[in-house]
XYZ file of C-alpha atoms in Angstrom:
310
model
C 25.518 -6.614 -35.813
C 27.893 -7.216 -38.787
C 31.571 -6.626 -38.099
C 33.665 -4.123 -40.042
C 36.215 -6.572 -41.446
C 39.347 -5.475 -43.247
C 39.848 -6.790 -46.792
C 42.092 -9.664 -45.782
C 39.521 -10.954 -43.304
C 36.783 -10.540 -45.901
C 38.755 -12.885 -48.130
C 39.224 -15.260 -45.184
C 35.445 -15.309 -44.722
C 34.834 -16.229 -48.357
C 37.475 -18.939 -48.079
C 35.926 -20.336 -44.906
C 32.646 -20.667 -46.776
C 34.177 -22.824 -49.493
C 35.515 -20.369 -52.044
C 38.882 -21.322 -53.542
C 41.673 -18.730 -53.444
C 45.093 -20.136 -54.462
C 47.908 -19.051 -52.148
C 49.820 -17.377 -54.983
C 46.686 -15.338 -55.857
C 45.892 -14.222 -52.328
C 47.448 -10.753 -52.509
C 45.862 -9.950 -55.881
C 42.493 -11.252 -54.608
C 42.658 -8.930 -51.604
C 43.412 -6.051 -53.968
C 40.345 -6.959 -56.030
C 38.150 -6.797 -52.940
C 39.295 -3.216 -52.377
C 37.702 -2.215 -55.690
C 34.934 -4.738 -56.418
C 33.692 -5.138 -52.814
C 32.814 -8.192 -50.758
C 29.074 -7.941 -51.317
C 29.420 -7.654 -55.093
C 31.445 -10.884 -55.016
C 28.702 -12.515 -52.941
C 26.092 -11.253 -55.370
C 27.796 -12.761 -58.420
C 28.441 -16.034 -56.576
C 24.752 -16.409 -55.691
C 23.817 -18.906 -58.472
C 26.483 -21.323 -57.199
C 25.515 -21.435 -53.539
C 24.784 -24.846 -52.036
C 23.396 -25.901 -48.679
C 25.997 -27.750 -46.632
C 25.841 -28.585 -42.951
C 29.452 -27.434 -42.527
C 28.636 -23.941 -43.798
C 30.747 -24.215 -46.942
C 28.098 -22.737 -49.177
C 30.383 -22.218 -52.186
C 31.546 -25.853 -52.580
C 34.988 -25.176 -54.091
C 33.876 -22.269 -56.266
C 36.932 -20.429 -57.572
C 37.195 -16.763 -56.601
C 38.610 -16.059 -60.060
C 35.473 -17.461 -61.747
C 33.223 -15.186 -59.670
C 35.426 -12.223 -60.510
C 35.225 -13.149 -64.198
C 31.415 -13.118 -63.988
C 31.565 -9.624 -62.543
C 33.733 -8.328 -65.409
C 31.717 -10.114 -68.098
C 28.586 -8.559 -66.640
C 30.193 -5.147 -67.065
C 31.093 -5.911 -70.685
C 27.603 -7.194 -71.415
C 25.915 -4.131 -69.939
C 27.878 -1.818 -72.205
C 27.276 -3.988 -75.295
C 23.544 -4.389 -74.663
C 23.134 -0.655 -74.120
C 24.624 -0.133 -77.566
C 22.228 -2.665 -79.129
C 19.194 -1.255 -77.290
C 20.107 2.213 -78.552
C 19.677 0.887 -82.106
C 16.138 -0.164 -81.205
C 15.374 3.113 -79.429
C 16.353 5.298 -82.400
C 14.392 3.090 -84.780
C 11.235 3.018 -82.630
C 11.283 6.799 -82.256
C 11.563 7.166 -86.029
C 8.620 4.821 -86.613
C 6.560 6.499 -83.871
C 7.155 9.965 -85.338
C 6.221 8.724 -88.798
C 3.017 7.040 -87.594
C 1.858 10.096 -85.635
C 3.060 12.659 -88.162
C 1.362 10.916 -91.076
C -1.964 10.792 -89.269
C -2.035 14.063 -87.339
C 0.517 16.358 -89.033
C 3.382 18.194 -87.338
C 1.755 19.177 -84.042
C -1.265 16.887 -83.826
C 0.586 14.494 -81.511
C 0.408 17.148 -78.773
C -3.364 16.634 -78.615
C -3.513 13.261 -76.906
C -7.188 12.794 -77.781
C -6.066 12.263 -81.396
C -4.121 9.081 -80.785
C -4.741 7.800 -77.261
C -6.599 4.511 -76.756
C -9.942 5.827 -75.531
C -11.091 2.423 -74.370
C -8.448 2.609 -71.638
C -8.196 6.342 -70.899
C -11.111 8.657 -70.189
C -11.061 12.409 -70.890
C -9.675 13.297 -67.464
C -6.775 10.807 -67.697
C -6.057 11.918 -71.245
C -5.794 15.577 -70.270
C -3.704 14.698 -67.220
C -1.197 12.728 -69.304
C -1.113 15.470 -71.931
C -0.408 18.148 -69.329
C 2.559 16.386 -67.743
C 3.941 15.265 -71.106
C 3.922 18.754 -72.640
C 5.357 20.230 -69.453
C 8.378 17.920 -69.597
C 8.684 18.317 -73.367
C 8.839 22.104 -73.032
C 11.698 21.782 -70.512
C 13.608 19.382 -72.742
C 13.135 21.667 -75.747
C 14.478 24.694 -73.902
C 17.520 22.790 -72.620
C 18.425 21.205 -75.958
C 21.464 22.313 -77.952
C 19.829 21.243 -81.215
C 19.607 24.374 -83.376
C 16.473 23.079 -85.101
C 14.648 23.188 -81.764
C 15.206 26.924 -81.524
C 13.814 27.786 -84.945
C 10.298 29.208 -84.813
C 9.293 27.288 -87.946
C 9.738 24.022 -86.009
C 7.733 25.147 -82.956
C 4.048 25.802 -82.331
C 2.713 28.903 -80.578
C 3.418 27.331 -77.176
C 7.066 26.703 -78.095
C 6.651 22.931 -78.474
C 8.422 21.060 -81.302
C 7.051 19.178 -84.277
C 6.573 15.444 -83.869
C 9.763 14.646 -85.820
C 11.875 16.685 -83.400
C 9.790 16.033 -80.301
C 10.097 12.255 -80.389
C 13.902 12.541 -80.425
C 13.732 14.364 -77.080
C 11.878 11.537 -75.389
C 13.548 9.263 -72.880
C 13.177 5.543 -73.518
C 10.532 5.408 -70.796
C 8.550 8.319 -72.255
C 8.653 6.687 -75.670
C 7.346 3.452 -74.181
C 4.529 5.261 -72.367
C 3.275 6.814 -75.598
C 3.222 3.412 -77.287
C 1.466 1.820 -74.296
C -1.261 4.465 -74.533
C -1.656 4.562 -78.305
C -4.503 3.237 -80.402
C -4.080 -0.372 -81.443
C -3.722 0.559 -85.114
C -0.692 2.736 -84.343
C 0.982 0.093 -82.201
C 0.301 -2.579 -84.820
C 1.809 -0.426 -87.566
C 5.001 0.105 -85.566
C 5.185 -3.562 -84.512
C 5.025 -4.654 -88.152
C 8.508 -3.235 -88.694
C 9.870 -5.681 -86.083
C 7.888 -8.730 -87.246
C 5.910 -8.960 -84.049
C 2.400 -8.262 -82.796
C 1.386 -5.093 -80.992
C 1.122 -6.984 -77.699
C 4.582 -8.458 -78.188
C 6.018 -5.029 -78.991
C 4.597 -3.507 -75.801
C 5.844 -6.450 -73.748
C 9.335 -6.371 -75.255
C 9.712 -2.612 -74.907
C 8.697 -2.822 -71.252
C 11.406 -5.415 -70.705
C 14.019 -3.400 -72.611
C 13.176 -0.259 -70.664
C 13.778 -2.134 -67.420
C 16.987 -3.766 -68.695
C 18.258 -0.450 -70.010
C 17.911 1.031 -66.527
C 19.726 -1.954 -64.997
C 22.586 -1.510 -67.482
C 22.771 2.256 -67.010
C 22.841 2.054 -63.205
C 25.508 -0.615 -62.737
C 22.994 -3.351 -61.918
C 23.620 -7.096 -61.972
C 22.587 -8.259 -65.432
C 23.931 -11.831 -65.477
C 21.852 -12.857 -62.439
C 18.768 -10.872 -63.429
C 15.393 -12.638 -63.212
C 12.486 -10.776 -64.792
C 9.444 -10.620 -62.536
C 7.251 -9.632 -65.487
C 7.925 -12.192 -68.193
C 7.929 -10.870 -71.777
C 5.729 -12.540 -74.354
C 7.303 -15.540 -76.057
C 6.875 -16.345 -79.740
C 7.762 -19.564 -81.558
C 11.219 -18.357 -82.595
C 12.230 -17.524 -79.035
C 11.252 -21.005 -77.846
C 14.109 -22.480 -79.868
C 16.778 -20.545 -77.992
C 15.774 -20.081 -74.365
C 15.796 -22.370 -71.353
C 12.575 -23.827 -69.957
C 11.934 -25.103 -66.440
C 8.840 -27.170 -65.666
C 7.425 -26.152 -69.021
C 7.826 -22.435 -68.322
C 10.330 -20.095 -69.994
C 13.198 -18.998 -67.771
C 13.056 -15.193 -67.884
C 16.727 -14.389 -67.478
C 19.579 -13.045 -69.578
C 18.904 -15.462 -72.444
C 15.466 -14.089 -73.198
C 16.749 -10.513 -72.870
C 19.545 -11.099 -75.380
C 17.377 -12.997 -77.863
C 14.570 -10.397 -77.908
C 17.146 -7.639 -78.317
C 18.742 -9.554 -81.189
C 15.405 -10.212 -82.913
C 14.498 -6.525 -82.822
C 17.934 -5.266 -83.867
C 17.888 -7.705 -86.788
C 14.981 -5.725 -88.251
C 16.856 -2.459 -87.765
C 20.358 -3.444 -88.837
C 20.742 -6.988 -90.248
C 24.532 -6.521 -90.369
C 24.868 -5.573 -86.712
C 28.007 -7.117 -85.189
C 27.283 -9.249 -82.113
C 30.887 -10.066 -81.227
C 30.903 -7.840 -78.129
C 27.837 -9.666 -76.813
C 28.916 -13.173 -77.818
C 32.354 -13.095 -76.162
C 31.219 -12.357 -72.590
C 28.297 -14.782 -72.947
C 30.668 -17.573 -73.954
C 32.924 -16.709 -71.040
C 29.948 -16.982 -68.682
C 29.456 -20.557 -69.928
C 32.936 -21.682 -68.854
C 32.575 -24.971 -66.879
C 32.314 -24.108 -63.192
C 32.183 -26.450 -60.179
C 30.615 -29.627 -61.613
C 28.557 -27.828 -64.260
C 29.393 -28.196 -67.959
C 28.939 -25.511 -70.620
C 25.316 -26.430 -71.337
C 24.400 -26.213 -67.656
C 26.169 -22.863 -67.367
C 24.187 -21.650 -70.379
C 21.001 -22.819 -68.652
C 21.843 -20.744 -65.565
C 21.736 -17.537 -67.613
C 18.590 -18.584 -69.471
C 19.798 -20.096 -72.762
C 18.736 -23.477 -74.151
C 22.338 -24.731 -74.411
C 25.882 -23.608 -75.139
C 25.462 -24.048 -78.904
C 22.810 -21.329 -78.816
C 25.315 -18.977 -77.189
C 28.178 -20.007 -79.470
C 26.073 -19.479 -82.610
C 24.354 -16.316 -81.442
C 25.847 -14.248 -84.263
C 24.331 -16.666 -86.796
C 20.836 -17.145 -85.309
């Protein structure tokens, strides 16, 4: 059974396993453990573990470098959330336009109008429609938006027009509608981001997952995507490959986000993303900047350094 160690002994344990804590930094390092926690430190040190017979699994890894990774992860999560929000607002606008143009103000509430019938039978269509409208009604009633309480913007059931309704959707709900939509609708939306419909679905699925990681204080810098997003020719120039396969880590997340934001706001400032990424590439143990860039999924350090220009 694990022991309940005090913070000083937690630091001793990290030191005994090969982590470097300078004597003059010992008190401040103990203080950091009281707020960051021992297991968060272990989590962010994971990519640098080695197998030694003497049990020194961190091989002279500096405590300060691990702590820096933790703080840069925090900065990146906030910056990526901001960038993903740009995509979310844009996608909702394009989705509302595509549905509104085809089916008028309230036609989107009849799922049989736009759902991909080759994948969803009548029963599944009605089931999805029921749960969607139920949640939409709740969101409408809770909203402080004055337009959502004007009868001219609501149908007889109290549900909003497509232009207001799409703005109430969560990122996940928005994604689900796109996943279920006819190919022609998905293709039309994808065209605005210079990608195919299949790429759009794949990228939105990834962004939905990443958004949840960012919003719930997850570990972004060590994240490995189990479901790999689709890779186009442009992405291949910037991401790391291992044994001929793309490494689905932070690099691919950042580059897909950047490619999509570029089609929304070409003048978007990437400074708040670039700075923590460059910090994550600081030479650590025996690894140079290129190797550190590889660890987080980028082709090399130049890709990270020139991110704002790519």
